[in-house]
Coordinates of C-alpha atoms and ligand atoms in Angstrom, one line a residue:
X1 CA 20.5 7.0 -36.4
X2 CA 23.2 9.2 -34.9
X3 CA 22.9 9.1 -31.4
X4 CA 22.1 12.2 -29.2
X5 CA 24.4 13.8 -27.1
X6 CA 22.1 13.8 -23.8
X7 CA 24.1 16.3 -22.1
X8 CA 23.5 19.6 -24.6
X9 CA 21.8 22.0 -22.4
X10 CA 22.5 20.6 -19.1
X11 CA 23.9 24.1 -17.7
X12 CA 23.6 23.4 -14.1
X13 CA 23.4 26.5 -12.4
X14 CA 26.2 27.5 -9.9
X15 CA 24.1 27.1 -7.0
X16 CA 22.9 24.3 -7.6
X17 CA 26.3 23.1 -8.2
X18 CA 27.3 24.1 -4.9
X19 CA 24.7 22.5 -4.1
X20 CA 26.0 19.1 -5.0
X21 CA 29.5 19.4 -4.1
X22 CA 28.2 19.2 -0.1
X23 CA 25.7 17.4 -0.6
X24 CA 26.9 14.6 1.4
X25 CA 25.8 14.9 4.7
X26 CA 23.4 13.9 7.3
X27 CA 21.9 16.2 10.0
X28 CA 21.7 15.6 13.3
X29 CA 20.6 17.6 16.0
X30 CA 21.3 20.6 13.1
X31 CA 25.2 19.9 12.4
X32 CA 26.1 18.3 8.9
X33 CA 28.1 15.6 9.3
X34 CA 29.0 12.1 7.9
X35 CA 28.3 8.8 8.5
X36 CA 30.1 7.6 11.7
X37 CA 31.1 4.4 9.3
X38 CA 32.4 6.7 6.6
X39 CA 30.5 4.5 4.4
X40 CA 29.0 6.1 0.8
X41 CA 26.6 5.8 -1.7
X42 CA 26.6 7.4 -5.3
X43 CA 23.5 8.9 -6.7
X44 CA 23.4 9.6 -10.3
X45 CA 21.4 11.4 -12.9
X46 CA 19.4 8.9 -14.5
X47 CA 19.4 10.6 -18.2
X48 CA 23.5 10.6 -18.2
X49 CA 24.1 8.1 -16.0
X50 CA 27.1 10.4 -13.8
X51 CA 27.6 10.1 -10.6
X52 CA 25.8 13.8 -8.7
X53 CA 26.8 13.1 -5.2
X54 CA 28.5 10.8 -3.3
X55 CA 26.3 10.3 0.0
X56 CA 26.9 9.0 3.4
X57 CA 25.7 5.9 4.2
X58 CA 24.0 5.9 7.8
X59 CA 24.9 3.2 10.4
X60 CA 22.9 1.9 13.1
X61 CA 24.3 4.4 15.5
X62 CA 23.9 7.7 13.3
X63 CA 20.4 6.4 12.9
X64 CA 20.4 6.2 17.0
X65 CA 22.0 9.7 17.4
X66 CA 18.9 11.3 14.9
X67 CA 16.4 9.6 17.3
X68 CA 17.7 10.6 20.5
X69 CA 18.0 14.6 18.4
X70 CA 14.7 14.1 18.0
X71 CA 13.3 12.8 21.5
X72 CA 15.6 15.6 23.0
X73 CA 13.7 18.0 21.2
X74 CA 10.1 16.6 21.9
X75 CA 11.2 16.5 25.6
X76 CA 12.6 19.8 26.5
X77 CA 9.6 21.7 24.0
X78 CA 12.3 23.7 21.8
X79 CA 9.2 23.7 18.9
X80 CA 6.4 22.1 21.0
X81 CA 6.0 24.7 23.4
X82 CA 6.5 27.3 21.4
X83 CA 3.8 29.8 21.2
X84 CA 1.1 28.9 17.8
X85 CA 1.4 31.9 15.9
X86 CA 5.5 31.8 16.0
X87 CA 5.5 28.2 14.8
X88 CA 3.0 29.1 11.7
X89 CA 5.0 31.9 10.9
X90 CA 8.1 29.7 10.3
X91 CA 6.1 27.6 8.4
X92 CA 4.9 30.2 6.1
X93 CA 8.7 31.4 5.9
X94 CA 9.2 28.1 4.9
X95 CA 6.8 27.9 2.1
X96 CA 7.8 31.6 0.9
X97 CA 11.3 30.1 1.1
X98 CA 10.9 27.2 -0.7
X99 CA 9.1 29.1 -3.5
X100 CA 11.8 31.6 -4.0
X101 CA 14.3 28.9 -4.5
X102 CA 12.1 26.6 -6.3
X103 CA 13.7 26.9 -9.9
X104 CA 16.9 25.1 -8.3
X105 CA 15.6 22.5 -5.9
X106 CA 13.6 21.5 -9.1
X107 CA 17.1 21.1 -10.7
X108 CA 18.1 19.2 -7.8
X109 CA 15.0 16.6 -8.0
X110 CA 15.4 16.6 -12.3
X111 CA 18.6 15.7 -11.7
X112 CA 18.6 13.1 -9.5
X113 CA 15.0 11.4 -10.5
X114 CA 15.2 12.5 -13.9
X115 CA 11.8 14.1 -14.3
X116 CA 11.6 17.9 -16.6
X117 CA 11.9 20.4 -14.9
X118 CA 8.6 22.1 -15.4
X119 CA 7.3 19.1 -14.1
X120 CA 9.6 19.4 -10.8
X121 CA 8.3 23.5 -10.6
X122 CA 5.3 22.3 -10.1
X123 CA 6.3 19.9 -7.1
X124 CA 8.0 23.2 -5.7
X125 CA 4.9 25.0 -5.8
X126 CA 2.7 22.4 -4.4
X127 CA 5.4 21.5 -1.2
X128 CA 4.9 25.5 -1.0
X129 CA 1.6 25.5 -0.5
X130 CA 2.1 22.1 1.6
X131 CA 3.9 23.9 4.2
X132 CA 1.3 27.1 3.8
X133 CA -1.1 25.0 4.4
X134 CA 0.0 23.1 7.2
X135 CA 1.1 26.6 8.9
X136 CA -2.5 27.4 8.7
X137 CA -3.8 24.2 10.8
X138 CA -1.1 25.2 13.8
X139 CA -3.5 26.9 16.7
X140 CA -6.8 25.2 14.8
X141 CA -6.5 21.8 16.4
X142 CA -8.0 21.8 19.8
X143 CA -9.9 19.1 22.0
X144 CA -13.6 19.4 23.5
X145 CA -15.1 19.3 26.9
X146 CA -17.1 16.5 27.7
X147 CA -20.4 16.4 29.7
X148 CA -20.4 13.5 32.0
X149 CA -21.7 14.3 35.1
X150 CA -22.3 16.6 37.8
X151 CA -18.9 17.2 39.8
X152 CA -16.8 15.8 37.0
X153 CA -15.1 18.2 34.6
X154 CA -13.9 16.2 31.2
X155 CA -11.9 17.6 28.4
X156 CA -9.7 16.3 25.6
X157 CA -6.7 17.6 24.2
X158 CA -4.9 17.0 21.2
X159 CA -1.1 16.0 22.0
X160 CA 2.1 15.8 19.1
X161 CA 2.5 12.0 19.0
X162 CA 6.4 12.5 19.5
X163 CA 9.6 11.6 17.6
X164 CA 8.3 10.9 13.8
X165 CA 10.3 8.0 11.4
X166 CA 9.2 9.5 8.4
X167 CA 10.2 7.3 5.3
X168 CA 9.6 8.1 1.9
X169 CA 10.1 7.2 -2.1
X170 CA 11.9 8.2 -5.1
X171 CA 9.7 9.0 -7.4
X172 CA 8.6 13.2 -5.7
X173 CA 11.6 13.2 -3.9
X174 CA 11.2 17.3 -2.7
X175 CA 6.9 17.0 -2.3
X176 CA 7.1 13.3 -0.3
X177 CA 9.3 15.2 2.1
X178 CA 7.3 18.1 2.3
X179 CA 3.9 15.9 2.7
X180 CA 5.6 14.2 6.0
X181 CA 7.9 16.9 7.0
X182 CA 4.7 20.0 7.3
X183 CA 1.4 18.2 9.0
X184 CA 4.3 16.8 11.5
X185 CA 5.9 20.2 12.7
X186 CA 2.6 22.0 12.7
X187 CA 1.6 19.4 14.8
X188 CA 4.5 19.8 17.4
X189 CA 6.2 17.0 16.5
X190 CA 9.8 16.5 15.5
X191 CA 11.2 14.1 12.9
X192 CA 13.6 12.0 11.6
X193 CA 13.7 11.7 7.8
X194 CA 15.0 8.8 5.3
X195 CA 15.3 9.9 1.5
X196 CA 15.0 7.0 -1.0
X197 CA 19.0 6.0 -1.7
X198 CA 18.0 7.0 -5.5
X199 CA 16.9 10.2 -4.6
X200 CA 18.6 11.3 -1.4
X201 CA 19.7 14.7 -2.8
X202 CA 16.7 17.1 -2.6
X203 CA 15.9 16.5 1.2
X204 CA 19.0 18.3 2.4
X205 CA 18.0 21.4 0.6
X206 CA 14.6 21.5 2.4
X207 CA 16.3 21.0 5.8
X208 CA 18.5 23.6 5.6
X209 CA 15.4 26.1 4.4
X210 CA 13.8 24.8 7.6
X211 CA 16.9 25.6 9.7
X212 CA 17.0 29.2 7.7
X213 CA 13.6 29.9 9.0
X214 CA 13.9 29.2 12.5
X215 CA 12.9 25.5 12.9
X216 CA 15.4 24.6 16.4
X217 CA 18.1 22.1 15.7
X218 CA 17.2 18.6 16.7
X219 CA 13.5 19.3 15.4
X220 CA 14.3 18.0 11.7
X221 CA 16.5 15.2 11.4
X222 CA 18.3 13.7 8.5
X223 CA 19.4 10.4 7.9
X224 CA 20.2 8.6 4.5
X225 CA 20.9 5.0 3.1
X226 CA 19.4 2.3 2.0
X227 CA 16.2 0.9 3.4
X228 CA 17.5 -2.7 4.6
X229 CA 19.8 -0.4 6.9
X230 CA 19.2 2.8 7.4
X231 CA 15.0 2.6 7.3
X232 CA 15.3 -0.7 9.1
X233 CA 17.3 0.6 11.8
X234 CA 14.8 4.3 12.2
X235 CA 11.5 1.2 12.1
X236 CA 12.8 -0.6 14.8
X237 CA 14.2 1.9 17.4
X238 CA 12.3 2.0 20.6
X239 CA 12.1 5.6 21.0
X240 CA 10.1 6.2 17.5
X241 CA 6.5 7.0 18.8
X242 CA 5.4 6.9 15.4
X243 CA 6.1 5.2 11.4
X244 CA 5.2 7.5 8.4
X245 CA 5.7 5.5 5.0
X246 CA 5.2 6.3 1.8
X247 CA 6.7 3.2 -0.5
X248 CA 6.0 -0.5 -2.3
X249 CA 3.4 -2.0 -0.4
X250 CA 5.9 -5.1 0.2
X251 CA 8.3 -2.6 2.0
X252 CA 4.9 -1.5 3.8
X253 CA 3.7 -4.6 5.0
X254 CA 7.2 -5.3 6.4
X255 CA 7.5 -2.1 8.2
X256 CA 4.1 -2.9 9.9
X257 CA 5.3 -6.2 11.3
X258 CA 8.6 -4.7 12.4
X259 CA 6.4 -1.7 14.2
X260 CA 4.3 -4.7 16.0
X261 CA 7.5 -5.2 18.4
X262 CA 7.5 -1.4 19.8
X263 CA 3.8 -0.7 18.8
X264 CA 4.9 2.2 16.7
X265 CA 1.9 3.9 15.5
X266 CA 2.0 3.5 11.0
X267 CA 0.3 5.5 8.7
X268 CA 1.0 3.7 4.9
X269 CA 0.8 5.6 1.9
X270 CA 1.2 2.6 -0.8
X271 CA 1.0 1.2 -4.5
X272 CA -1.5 1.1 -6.8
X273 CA -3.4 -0.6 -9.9
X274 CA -5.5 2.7 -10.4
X275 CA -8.3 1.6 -13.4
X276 CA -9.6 4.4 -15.3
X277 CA -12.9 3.6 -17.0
X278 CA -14.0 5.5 -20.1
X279 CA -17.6 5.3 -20.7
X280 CA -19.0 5.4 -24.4
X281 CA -20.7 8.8 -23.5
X282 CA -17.4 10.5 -22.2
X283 CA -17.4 13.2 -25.1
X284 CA -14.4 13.9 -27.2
X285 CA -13.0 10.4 -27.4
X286 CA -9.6 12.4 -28.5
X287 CA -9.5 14.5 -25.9
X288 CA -10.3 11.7 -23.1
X289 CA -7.7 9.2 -24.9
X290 CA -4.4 12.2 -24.4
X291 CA -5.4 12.6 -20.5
X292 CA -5.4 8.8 -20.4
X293 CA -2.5 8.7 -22.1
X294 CA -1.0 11.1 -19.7
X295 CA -2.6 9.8 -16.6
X296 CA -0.4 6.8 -16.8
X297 CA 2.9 8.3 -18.6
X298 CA 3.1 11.2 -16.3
X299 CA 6.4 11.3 -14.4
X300 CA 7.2 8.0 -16.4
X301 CA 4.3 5.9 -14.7
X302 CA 6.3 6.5 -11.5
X303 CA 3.2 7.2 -9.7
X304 CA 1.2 5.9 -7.0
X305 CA -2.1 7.0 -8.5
X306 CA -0.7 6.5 -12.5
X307 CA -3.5 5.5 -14.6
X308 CA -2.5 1.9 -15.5
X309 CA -5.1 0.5 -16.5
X310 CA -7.5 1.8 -18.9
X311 CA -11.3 0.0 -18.6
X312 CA -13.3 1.0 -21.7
X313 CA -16.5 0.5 -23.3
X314 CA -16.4 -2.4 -25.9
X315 CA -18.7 0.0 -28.2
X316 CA -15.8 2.5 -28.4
X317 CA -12.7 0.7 -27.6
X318 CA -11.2 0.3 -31.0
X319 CA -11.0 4.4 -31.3
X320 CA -9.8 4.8 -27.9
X321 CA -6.9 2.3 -28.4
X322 CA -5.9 3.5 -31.5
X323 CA -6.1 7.6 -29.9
X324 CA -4.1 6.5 -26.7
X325 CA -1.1 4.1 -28.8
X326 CA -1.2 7.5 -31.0
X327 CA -0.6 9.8 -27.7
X328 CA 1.7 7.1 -26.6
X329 CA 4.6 7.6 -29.9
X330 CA 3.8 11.6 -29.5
X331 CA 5.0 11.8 -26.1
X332 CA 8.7 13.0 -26.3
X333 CA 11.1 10.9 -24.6
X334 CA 14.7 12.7 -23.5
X335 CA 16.5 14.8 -20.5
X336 CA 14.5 16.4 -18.4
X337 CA 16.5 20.0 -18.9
X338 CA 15.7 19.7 -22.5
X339 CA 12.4 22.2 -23.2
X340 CA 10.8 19.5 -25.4
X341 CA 10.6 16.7 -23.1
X342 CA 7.6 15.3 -21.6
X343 CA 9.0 12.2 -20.3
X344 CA 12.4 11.6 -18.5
X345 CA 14.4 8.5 -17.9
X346 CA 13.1 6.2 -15.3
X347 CA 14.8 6.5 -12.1
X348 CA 17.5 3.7 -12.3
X349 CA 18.9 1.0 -14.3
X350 CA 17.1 -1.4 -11.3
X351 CA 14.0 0.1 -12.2
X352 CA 14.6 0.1 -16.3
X353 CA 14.7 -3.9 -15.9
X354 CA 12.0 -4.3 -13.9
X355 CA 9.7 -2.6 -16.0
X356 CA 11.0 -4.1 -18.9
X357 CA 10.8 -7.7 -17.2
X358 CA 6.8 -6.5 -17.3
X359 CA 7.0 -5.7 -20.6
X360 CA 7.9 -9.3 -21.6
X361 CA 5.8 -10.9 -18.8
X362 CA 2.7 -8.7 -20.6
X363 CA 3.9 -10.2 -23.9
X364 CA 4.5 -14.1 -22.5
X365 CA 0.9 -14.0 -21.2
X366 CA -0.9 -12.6 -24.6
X367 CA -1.7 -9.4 -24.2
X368 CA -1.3 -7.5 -27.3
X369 CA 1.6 -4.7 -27.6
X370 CA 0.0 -1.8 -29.7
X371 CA 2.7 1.4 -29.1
X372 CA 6.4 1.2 -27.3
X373 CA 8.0 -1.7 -26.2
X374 CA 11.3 -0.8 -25.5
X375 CA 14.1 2.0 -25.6
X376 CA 14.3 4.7 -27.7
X377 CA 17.0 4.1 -30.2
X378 CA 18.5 8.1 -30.5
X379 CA 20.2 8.1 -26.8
X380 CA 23.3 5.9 -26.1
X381 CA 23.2 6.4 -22.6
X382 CA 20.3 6.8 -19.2
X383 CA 17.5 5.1 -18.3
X384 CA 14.7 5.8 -20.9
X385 CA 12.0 4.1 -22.2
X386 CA 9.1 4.6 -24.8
X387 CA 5.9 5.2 -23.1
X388 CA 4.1 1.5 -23.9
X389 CA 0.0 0.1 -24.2
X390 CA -0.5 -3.3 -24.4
X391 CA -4.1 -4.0 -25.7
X392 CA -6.4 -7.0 -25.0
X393 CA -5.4 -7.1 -21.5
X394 CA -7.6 -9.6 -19.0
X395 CA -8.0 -9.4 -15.1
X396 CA -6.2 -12.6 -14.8
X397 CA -3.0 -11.3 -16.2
X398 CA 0.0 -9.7 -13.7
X399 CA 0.0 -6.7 -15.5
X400 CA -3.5 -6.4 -15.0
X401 CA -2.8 -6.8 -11.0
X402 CA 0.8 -5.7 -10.3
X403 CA 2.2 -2.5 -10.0
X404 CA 5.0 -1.9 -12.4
X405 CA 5.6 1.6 -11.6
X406 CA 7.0 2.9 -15.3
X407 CA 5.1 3.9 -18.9
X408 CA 3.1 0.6 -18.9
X409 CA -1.0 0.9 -19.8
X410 CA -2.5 -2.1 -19.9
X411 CA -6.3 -1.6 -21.8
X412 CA -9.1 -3.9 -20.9
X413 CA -13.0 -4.0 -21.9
X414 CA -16.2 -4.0 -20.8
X415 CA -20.0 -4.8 -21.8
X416 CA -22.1 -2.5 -19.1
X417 CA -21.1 -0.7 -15.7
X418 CA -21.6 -3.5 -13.8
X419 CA -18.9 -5.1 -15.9
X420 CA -17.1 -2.3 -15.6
X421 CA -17.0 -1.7 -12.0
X422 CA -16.2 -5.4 -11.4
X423 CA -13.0 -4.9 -13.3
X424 CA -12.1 -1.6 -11.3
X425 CA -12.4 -3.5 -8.0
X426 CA -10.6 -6.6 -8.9
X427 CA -7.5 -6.0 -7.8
X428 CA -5.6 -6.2 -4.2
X429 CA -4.7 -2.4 -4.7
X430 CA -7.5 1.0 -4.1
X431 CA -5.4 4.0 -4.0
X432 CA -7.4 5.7 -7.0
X433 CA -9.1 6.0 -9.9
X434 CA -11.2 7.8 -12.6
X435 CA -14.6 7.9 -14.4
X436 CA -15.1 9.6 -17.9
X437 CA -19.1 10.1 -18.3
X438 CA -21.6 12.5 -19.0
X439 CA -24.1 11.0 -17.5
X440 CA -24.2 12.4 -13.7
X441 CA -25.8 10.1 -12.4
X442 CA -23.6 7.2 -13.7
X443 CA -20.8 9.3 -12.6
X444 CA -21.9 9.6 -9.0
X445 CA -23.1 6.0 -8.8
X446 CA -19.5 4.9 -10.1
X447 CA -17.7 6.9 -8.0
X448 CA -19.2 5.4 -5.0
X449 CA -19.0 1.8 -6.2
X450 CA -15.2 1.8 -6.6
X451 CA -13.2 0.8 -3.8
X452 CA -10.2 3.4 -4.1
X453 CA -9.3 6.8 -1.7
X454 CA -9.6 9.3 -4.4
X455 CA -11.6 9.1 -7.4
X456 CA -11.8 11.4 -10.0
X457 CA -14.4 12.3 -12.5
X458 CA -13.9 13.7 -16.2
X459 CA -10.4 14.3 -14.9
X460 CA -7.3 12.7 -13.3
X461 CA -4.6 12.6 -11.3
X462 CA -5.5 15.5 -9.0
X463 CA -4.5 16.5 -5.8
X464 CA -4.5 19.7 -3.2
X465 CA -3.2 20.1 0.0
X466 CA -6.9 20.7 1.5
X467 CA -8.1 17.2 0.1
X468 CA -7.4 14.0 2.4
X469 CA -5.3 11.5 0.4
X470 CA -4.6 7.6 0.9
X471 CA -5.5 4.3 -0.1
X472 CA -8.3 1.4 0.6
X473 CA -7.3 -2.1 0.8
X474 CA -3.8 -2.9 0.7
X475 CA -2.8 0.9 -1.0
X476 CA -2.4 1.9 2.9
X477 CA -3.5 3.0 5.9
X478 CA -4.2 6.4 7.2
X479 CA -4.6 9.6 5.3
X480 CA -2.0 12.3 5.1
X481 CA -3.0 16.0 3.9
X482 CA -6.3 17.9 4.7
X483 CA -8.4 17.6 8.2
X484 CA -7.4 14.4 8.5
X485 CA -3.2 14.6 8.8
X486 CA -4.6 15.9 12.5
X487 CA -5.3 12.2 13.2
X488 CA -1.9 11.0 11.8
X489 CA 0.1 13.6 13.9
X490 CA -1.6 13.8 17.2
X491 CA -2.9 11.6 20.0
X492 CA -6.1 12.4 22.2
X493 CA -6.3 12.4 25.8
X494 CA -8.8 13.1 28.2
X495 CA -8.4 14.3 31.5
X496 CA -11.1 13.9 34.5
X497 CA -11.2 17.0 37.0
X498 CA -12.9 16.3 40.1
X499 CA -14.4 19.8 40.9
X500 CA -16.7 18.4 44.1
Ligands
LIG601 P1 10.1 1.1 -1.7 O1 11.1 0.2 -2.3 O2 9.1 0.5 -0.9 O3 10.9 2.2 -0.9 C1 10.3 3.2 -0.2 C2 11.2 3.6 0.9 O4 11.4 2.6 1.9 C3 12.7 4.0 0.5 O5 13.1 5.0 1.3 C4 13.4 2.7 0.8 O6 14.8 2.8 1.0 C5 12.7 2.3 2.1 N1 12.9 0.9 2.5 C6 13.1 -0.2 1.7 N2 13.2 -1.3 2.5 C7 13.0 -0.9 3.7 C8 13.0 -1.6 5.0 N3 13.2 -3.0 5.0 N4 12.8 -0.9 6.1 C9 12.6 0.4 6.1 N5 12.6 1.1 5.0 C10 12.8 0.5 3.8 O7 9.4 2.0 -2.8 P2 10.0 2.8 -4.0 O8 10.4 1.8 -5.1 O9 11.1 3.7 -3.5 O10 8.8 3.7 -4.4 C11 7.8 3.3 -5.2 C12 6.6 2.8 -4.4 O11 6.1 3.9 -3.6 C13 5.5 2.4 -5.3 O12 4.9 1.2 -4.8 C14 4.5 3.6 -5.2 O13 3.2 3.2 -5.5 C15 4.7 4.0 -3.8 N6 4.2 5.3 -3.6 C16 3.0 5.5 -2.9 C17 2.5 6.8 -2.6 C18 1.3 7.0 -1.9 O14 1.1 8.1 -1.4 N7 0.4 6.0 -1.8 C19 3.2 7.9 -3.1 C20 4.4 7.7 -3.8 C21 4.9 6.4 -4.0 P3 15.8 2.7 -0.2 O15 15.1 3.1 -1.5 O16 16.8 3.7 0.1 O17 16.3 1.3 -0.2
LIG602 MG1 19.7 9.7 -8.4

């Protein structure tokens, strides 16, 4: 087969261009600069494998410079203080912002993750409405008064928490930063943010809209390189009130020991083993077999919530394996620029190799490979891979329990709901997960049997701004988005007035 030229079409647009030609810079205290090492990074688009930017490396001390930004801001009340309804209005102008440039940040993120770009519009949009939303919640969070006794006047208040570490992944580069950056302004606080080194580019396009629209300097920090360094560093300084991760649960658990020493306040948004259990009265077996299909090859399985494994009914398993391996080969593999596409490269060459190292560990331990497998023979260059289903899989198996973070379904069956709720909860993870019924009862009793933050029913992979989002067990702790981001971004405290 003559192999395909994965550049034809890439027109990037002159903006975005621009874009990437100064796209290496931190920014501290509002001034772009580089690292005070001069040390760089490359980040590169994963279909073509060039090199997009070169980026600055952050030491120790830039990382200390961002902080002290950040706690000068929180101190003298440049955003704090300022009055509610200003501070939502430059979070609105943010979200209008962001929406009106939204066709080239989402070349900026397809570049550098490799996703399509339709896929990254809709990312756009939803950071949009992230900041919208978050604009709306600025003068509703207020305390209470407290009846104690007679000559005793108690109220609470809700306070910012202070200078935010705000650490997030590769895989939504633009909406991760969006989730942390939003609920922690509209809550008063300011921020320091680390980019994944893979994805560092698309971060430094929202700062600058936040600077546009009136955010002070010193409010929004940005700091880049690699975790071991530059995250490290941000985890362990002493004037971080508080840890906001989004990651691996590994890095997570690390983070939460290194945030014991200062007793930074952590919220964890982390992996997943989502199961998605198809019932034998779920309806259109077709139709329910393409959304599982796509609840585990969207974004090429770089997902926290991805659909990875599929728990089905014995009675109808043989139809739904041979429908999702079918759904699997139909899923165009290629650039993300190119109109066709529905799944881009994975992220890196690192992350190619892991996932294929599952791929064999899948195979070594018996379970049966039924569609993919390996890399799609037309491109001689990036990072893709065929969207694969290994059948026949047990709970015993890793790729029944690990997270593997690429195209990878692993099916296993069931004989009743007890059965099939066993296998759901059986693993370390509980970030999410689906139920395909028509029986509402079953669907509600499910649904409240699985151990997971979100669960869907006769749908997946859902999420709005409004709706709280995080994960039982050891997919996190805390919940970002909806009423209950106030509790992630603001501390209580009571006051006693003695009036007698
Ligand atoms: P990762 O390796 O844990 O990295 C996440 C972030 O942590 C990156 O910015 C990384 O920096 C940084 N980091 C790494 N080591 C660190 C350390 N010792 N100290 C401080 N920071 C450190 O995760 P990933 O591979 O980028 O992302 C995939 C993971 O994110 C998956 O497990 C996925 O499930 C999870 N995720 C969860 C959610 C959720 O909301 N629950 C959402 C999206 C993704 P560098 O990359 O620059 O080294
Ligand atoms: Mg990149």
């Amino acid at each position: 087969m003559a192999a395909v030229d994965v550049t034809t079409g890439r027109d990037i647009p002159a903006d975005v261009q621009d874009f990437l030609d100064g796209a290496g810079v931190l920014v501290i205290d509002g001034e772009e600069r580089a690292a005070s090492g001069g040390a760089t990074f490359d980040t590169v688009d994963p279909a073509s494998e060039e090199v997009l930017a070169s980026i600055p490396q952050a030491t120790e001390d830039d990382v200390d410079a961002a902080v002290q930004a950040a706690k000068r801001a929180h101190l003298d009340g440049r955003w704090r203080t300022l009055p509610a309804a200003k501070k939502a209005r430059i979070l609105f102008k943010v979200g209008d912002a962001i929406q009106k440039q939204a066709e080239s940040i989402a070349w900026v993120d397809m570049l550098d993750h490799g996703k399509p770009h339709k896929h990254a519009m809709g990312e756009m949009i939803a950071a949009a409405n992230c900041f919208r939303y978050f604009a709306g919640w600025v003068d509703k969070v207020y305390g209470d008064t407290i009846p104690v006794r007679d000559g005793r006047f108690v109220y609470s208040t809700r306070e910012p928490v202070g200078v935010c570490g705000q650490i997030i992944p590769w895989n939504f580069p633009f909406l991760m930063a969006a989730w942390k950056i939003a609920p922690a302004l509209a809550f008063g606080n300011t921020v320091v943010l680390k980019p994944a080194e893979q994805t560092p580019l698309s971060a430094l396009w929202l700062i600058r809209i936040l600077k546009e629209c009136g955010v002070p300097d010193g409010v929004a920090n940005l700091v880049q390189g690699v975790g071991e360094v530059t995250g490290a560093a941000l985890v362990a300084h002493p004037d971080v009130d508080k840890i906001a991760f989004t990651g691996s649960t590994e890095v997570g658990k690390m983070i939460m020991r290194s945030a014991a020493d200062n007793l930074h306040k952590v919220t964890l948004e982390l992996g997943g083993k989502s199961p998605n259990l198809i019932f034998p009265d779920a309806g259109d077996i077709s139709r329910v077999a393409k959304k599982a299909a796509f609840a585990c090859f969207y974004n090429a399985g770089e997902v926290c919530t991805a659909g990875t494994r599929l728990v089905v009914d014995r009675s109808i398993h043989d139809e739904v394996v041979e429908q999702v391996a079918k759904a699997a080969d139909a899923t165009k593999v290629g650039p993300g620029w190119a109109d066709d596409t529905a799944m881009g490269p994975l992220v890196s060459d690192e992350q190619l190799q892991r996932v294929k190292g599952y791929i064999d560990i899948a195979s070594g331990e018996g379970a049966e490979l039924v569609a993919g497998g390996g890399q799609p023979e037309e491109y001689e260059k990036g990072f893709f891979l065929r969207p694969t289903v290994f059948d026949g899989v047990v709970t015993e198996m890793r790729i029944a329990q690990e997270e593997v973070f690429g195209p990878v379904l692993a099916i296993q069956s069931f004989d009743d709901e007890d059965e099939a709720i066993a296998l759901a909860n059986d693993v370390s993870f509980g970030l999410a997960a689906a139920v395909w019924t028509r029986d509402v009862g079953r669907a509600h009793r499910v649904a409240g049997a699985i151990k997971a933050g979100t669960v869907w029913v006769n749908t997946y992979g859902e999420l709005d701004n409004p709706v709280s989002f995080g994960g039982f067990k050891q997919s996190g702790i805390g919940r970002e988005l909806g009423p209950h981001a106030v509790e992630a971004y603001t501390q209580v405290k009571s006051v006693w007035v003695a009036t007698s």
